Structure formats: C-alpha cells, structure tokens
C-alpha cells in the first residue's frame, strides 16, 4: 500500500509541476515598442522597460499565435499592447504553459 501511495503522489506531482512554473512573466513594465512579427514567425513582440518578473532583464516578450487559445485572443493581446504603448499604461504578462519569455498569451494593462 505504501508503494502505491508513493507512486500516486509522484504521478500527481508530475502533472502539477508544469503548472507551478507557468505564470507571471513581467509586471508593472512600460511598453517602449511593438513589432508585428518576430523572427519571421506569426507572433508579435513587445519591448519594455522596468518591471519585475522572470523576464524583467530580457527587455522583450514574444506572443506567438500558437500560444493563444484562438486568433481572436491573440488579436486582443496585440490591441492591449498597442493601447499600453499609446497611453503609457503598465503591462502585466503571463504564459499559461511555462515561464518562457517566448510563449506569452495574456497581457493586462493598468495605471
């Protein structure tokens, strides 16, 4: 019985670990520029300054179309990034798969 319990716990931790690594890439950063394509791939790139998070020192985050749940969601993220650039609002960016700075799919803006 003890061996079965250990196996179940190991299996559960393997399923949960990728989710624990997913999350906030940058918070409270200022958008400095946006490119509509990056590395000739269907994605946009947000360049920023300041902020905190796992991608804070990188200075840019990529939003590939394949990371979004739909093309519409990807388009809304691009629109929000442009709004942040235009208004000077701060951004918060997430990656739902990992902590990789090249697979973002969520962006929020705030004052």
mmCIF file of C-alpha atoms in Angstrom:
data_model
loop_
_atom_site.group_PDB
_atom_site.id
_atom_site.type_symbol
_atom_site.label_atom_id
_atom_site.label_comp_id
_atom_site.label_asym_id
_atom_site.label_seq_id
_atom_site.Cartn_x
_atom_site.Cartn_y
_atom_site.Cartn_z
ATOM 1 C CA UNK A 1 0.000 0.000 0.000
ATOM 2 C CA UNK A 2 2.787 2.434 0.833
ATOM 3 C CA UNK A 3 4.402 1.876 -2.590
ATOM 4 C CA UNK A 4 1.092 2.567 -4.354
ATOM 5 C CA UNK A 5 0.639 5.811 -2.413
ATOM 6 C CA UNK A 6 4.149 6.969 -3.329
ATOM 7 C CA UNK A 7 3.510 6.183 -6.996
ATOM 8 C CA UNK A 8 0.257 8.170 -6.944
ATOM 9 C CA UNK A 9 1.945 11.134 -5.259
ATOM 10 C CA UNK A 10 4.772 11.095 -7.805
ATOM 11 C CA UNK A 11 2.291 10.953 -10.684
ATOM 12 C CA UNK A 12 0.282 13.870 -9.287
ATOM 13 C CA UNK A 13 3.389 15.983 -8.730
ATOM 14 C CA UNK A 14 4.475 15.394 -12.334
ATOM 15 C CA UNK A 15 1.123 16.728 -13.521
ATOM 16 C CA UNK A 16 1.191 19.759 -11.235
ATOM 17 C CA UNK A 17 4.840 20.811 -11.734
ATOM 18 C CA UNK A 18 4.375 22.346 -15.228
ATOM 19 C CA UNK A 19 1.501 24.444 -13.892
ATOM 20 C CA UNK A 20 3.617 25.683 -10.991
ATOM 21 C CA UNK A 21 6.188 27.040 -13.461
ATOM 22 C CA UNK A 22 3.565 28.844 -15.525
ATOM 23 C CA UNK A 23 2.647 32.353 -14.618
ATOM 24 C CA UNK A 24 3.640 35.944 -14.500
ATOM 25 C CA UNK A 25 6.486 36.864 -16.827
ATOM 26 C CA UNK A 26 6.552 40.610 -16.218
ATOM 27 C CA UNK A 27 4.572 43.035 -14.095
ATOM 28 C CA UNK A 28 4.490 46.831 -13.902
ATOM 29 C CA UNK A 29 6.570 47.329 -17.057
ATOM 30 C CA UNK A 30 6.323 50.165 -19.581
ATOM 31 C CA UNK A 31 5.952 49.267 -23.258
ATOM 32 C CA UNK A 32 8.623 51.009 -25.347
ATOM 33 C CA UNK A 33 7.838 49.494 -28.770
ATOM 34 C CA UNK A 34 5.944 46.693 -30.511
ATOM 35 C CA UNK A 35 6.787 44.653 -33.606
ATOM 36 C CA UNK A 36 4.034 42.904 -35.538
ATOM 37 C CA UNK A 37 6.242 39.892 -36.307
ATOM 38 C CA UNK A 38 9.250 38.323 -34.654
ATOM 39 C CA UNK A 39 11.835 36.079 -36.289
ATOM 40 C CA UNK A 40 9.560 35.869 -39.350
ATOM 41 C CA UNK A 41 7.025 33.852 -37.301
ATOM 42 C CA UNK A 42 3.316 34.552 -36.722
ATOM 43 C CA UNK A 43 3.833 36.391 -33.464
ATOM 44 C CA UNK A 44 4.225 39.890 -32.138
ATOM 45 C CA UNK A 45 6.947 41.153 -29.830
ATOM 46 C CA UNK A 46 6.534 43.651 -27.003
ATOM 47 C CA UNK A 47 9.635 45.560 -25.921
ATOM 48 C CA UNK A 48 9.507 47.116 -22.471
ATOM 49 C CA UNK A 49 11.495 48.775 -19.723
ATOM 50 C CA UNK A 50 11.278 48.360 -15.980
ATOM 51 C CA UNK A 51 9.011 45.957 -14.217
ATOM 52 C CA UNK A 52 9.581 42.796 -12.249
ATOM 53 C CA UNK A 53 9.301 39.113 -13.046
ATOM 54 C CA UNK A 54 11.183 36.233 -14.649
ATOM 55 C CA UNK A 55 11.576 38.146 -17.931
ATOM 56 C CA UNK A 56 12.391 41.538 -16.387
ATOM 57 C CA UNK A 57 16.002 41.669 -17.572
ATOM 58 C CA UNK A 58 15.265 40.411 -21.092
ATOM 59 C CA UNK A 59 13.513 43.577 -22.290
ATOM 60 C CA UNK A 60 11.095 41.849 -24.680
ATOM 61 C CA UNK A 61 8.399 39.175 -24.679
ATOM 62 C CA UNK A 62 7.076 37.226 -27.653
ATOM 63 C CA UNK A 63 3.403 36.435 -28.209
ATOM 64 C CA UNK A 64 3.195 33.607 -30.786
ATOM 65 C CA UNK A 65 -0.224 32.949 -32.304
ATOM 66 C CA UNK A 66 0.152 29.272 -31.342
ATOM 67 C CA UNK A 67 0.256 30.165 -27.621
ATOM 68 C CA UNK A 68 -3.195 31.783 -27.686
ATOM 69 C CA UNK A 69 -6.407 29.821 -27.425
ATOM 70 C CA UNK A 70 -7.682 31.491 -30.615
ATOM 71 C CA UNK A 71 -6.699 34.064 -33.215
ATOM 72 C CA UNK A 72 -9.190 36.484 -31.651
ATOM 73 C CA UNK A 73 -7.484 36.193 -28.256
ATOM 74 C CA UNK A 74 -4.119 36.792 -29.930
ATOM 75 C CA UNK A 75 -5.508 39.879 -31.686
ATOM 76 C CA UNK A 76 -6.895 41.234 -28.397
ATOM 77 C CA UNK A 77 -3.488 40.840 -26.741
ATOM 78 C CA UNK A 78 -1.919 42.820 -29.596
ATOM 79 C CA UNK A 79 -4.576 45.524 -29.223
ATOM 80 C CA UNK A 80 -3.962 45.795 -25.478
ATOM 81 C CA UNK A 81 -0.203 46.018 -26.014
ATOM 82 C CA UNK A 82 -0.754 48.848 -28.508
ATOM 83 C CA UNK A 83 -3.051 50.603 -26.047
ATOM 84 C CA UNK A 84 -0.350 50.369 -23.367
ATOM 85 C CA UNK A 85 2.222 51.826 -25.770
ATOM 86 C CA UNK A 86 -0.106 54.674 -26.752
ATOM 87 C CA UNK A 87 -1.301 55.579 -23.262
ATOM 88 C CA UNK A 88 1.817 54.813 -21.213
ATOM 89 C CA UNK A 89 -0.100 52.344 -19.040
ATOM 90 C CA UNK A 90 1.801 49.498 -17.361
ATOM 91 C CA UNK A 91 1.609 45.886 -18.543
ATOM 92 C CA UNK A 92 1.373 42.528 -16.813
ATOM 93 C CA UNK A 93 2.123 39.472 -18.977
ATOM 94 C CA UNK A 94 1.520 35.757 -18.393
ATOM 95 C CA UNK A 95 2.480 32.494 -20.045
ATOM 96 C CA UNK A 96 -0.004 29.727 -19.217
ATOM 97 C CA UNK A 97 2.405 26.932 -20.247
ATOM 98 C CA UNK A 98 5.710 27.773 -18.559
ATOM 99 C CA UNK A 99 7.923 30.656 -17.526
ATOM 100 C CA UNK A 100 9.382 31.024 -21.042
ATOM 101 C CA UNK A 101 9.539 34.604 -22.302
ATOM 102 C CA UNK A 102 8.825 33.491 -25.882
ATOM 103 C CA UNK A 103 5.348 31.925 -25.313
ATOM 104 C CA UNK A 104 3.220 34.656 -23.712
ATOM 105 C CA UNK A 105 -0.510 34.678 -24.342
ATOM 106 C CA UNK A 106 -2.006 37.065 -21.759
ATOM 107 C CA UNK A 107 -1.493 40.777 -21.286
ATOM 108 C CA UNK A 108 -3.273 43.184 -18.960
ATOM 109 C CA UNK A 109 -2.816 46.940 -18.745
ATOM 110 C CA UNK A 110 -3.281 49.214 -15.768
ATOM 111 C CA UNK A 111 -2.460 52.702 -14.493
#
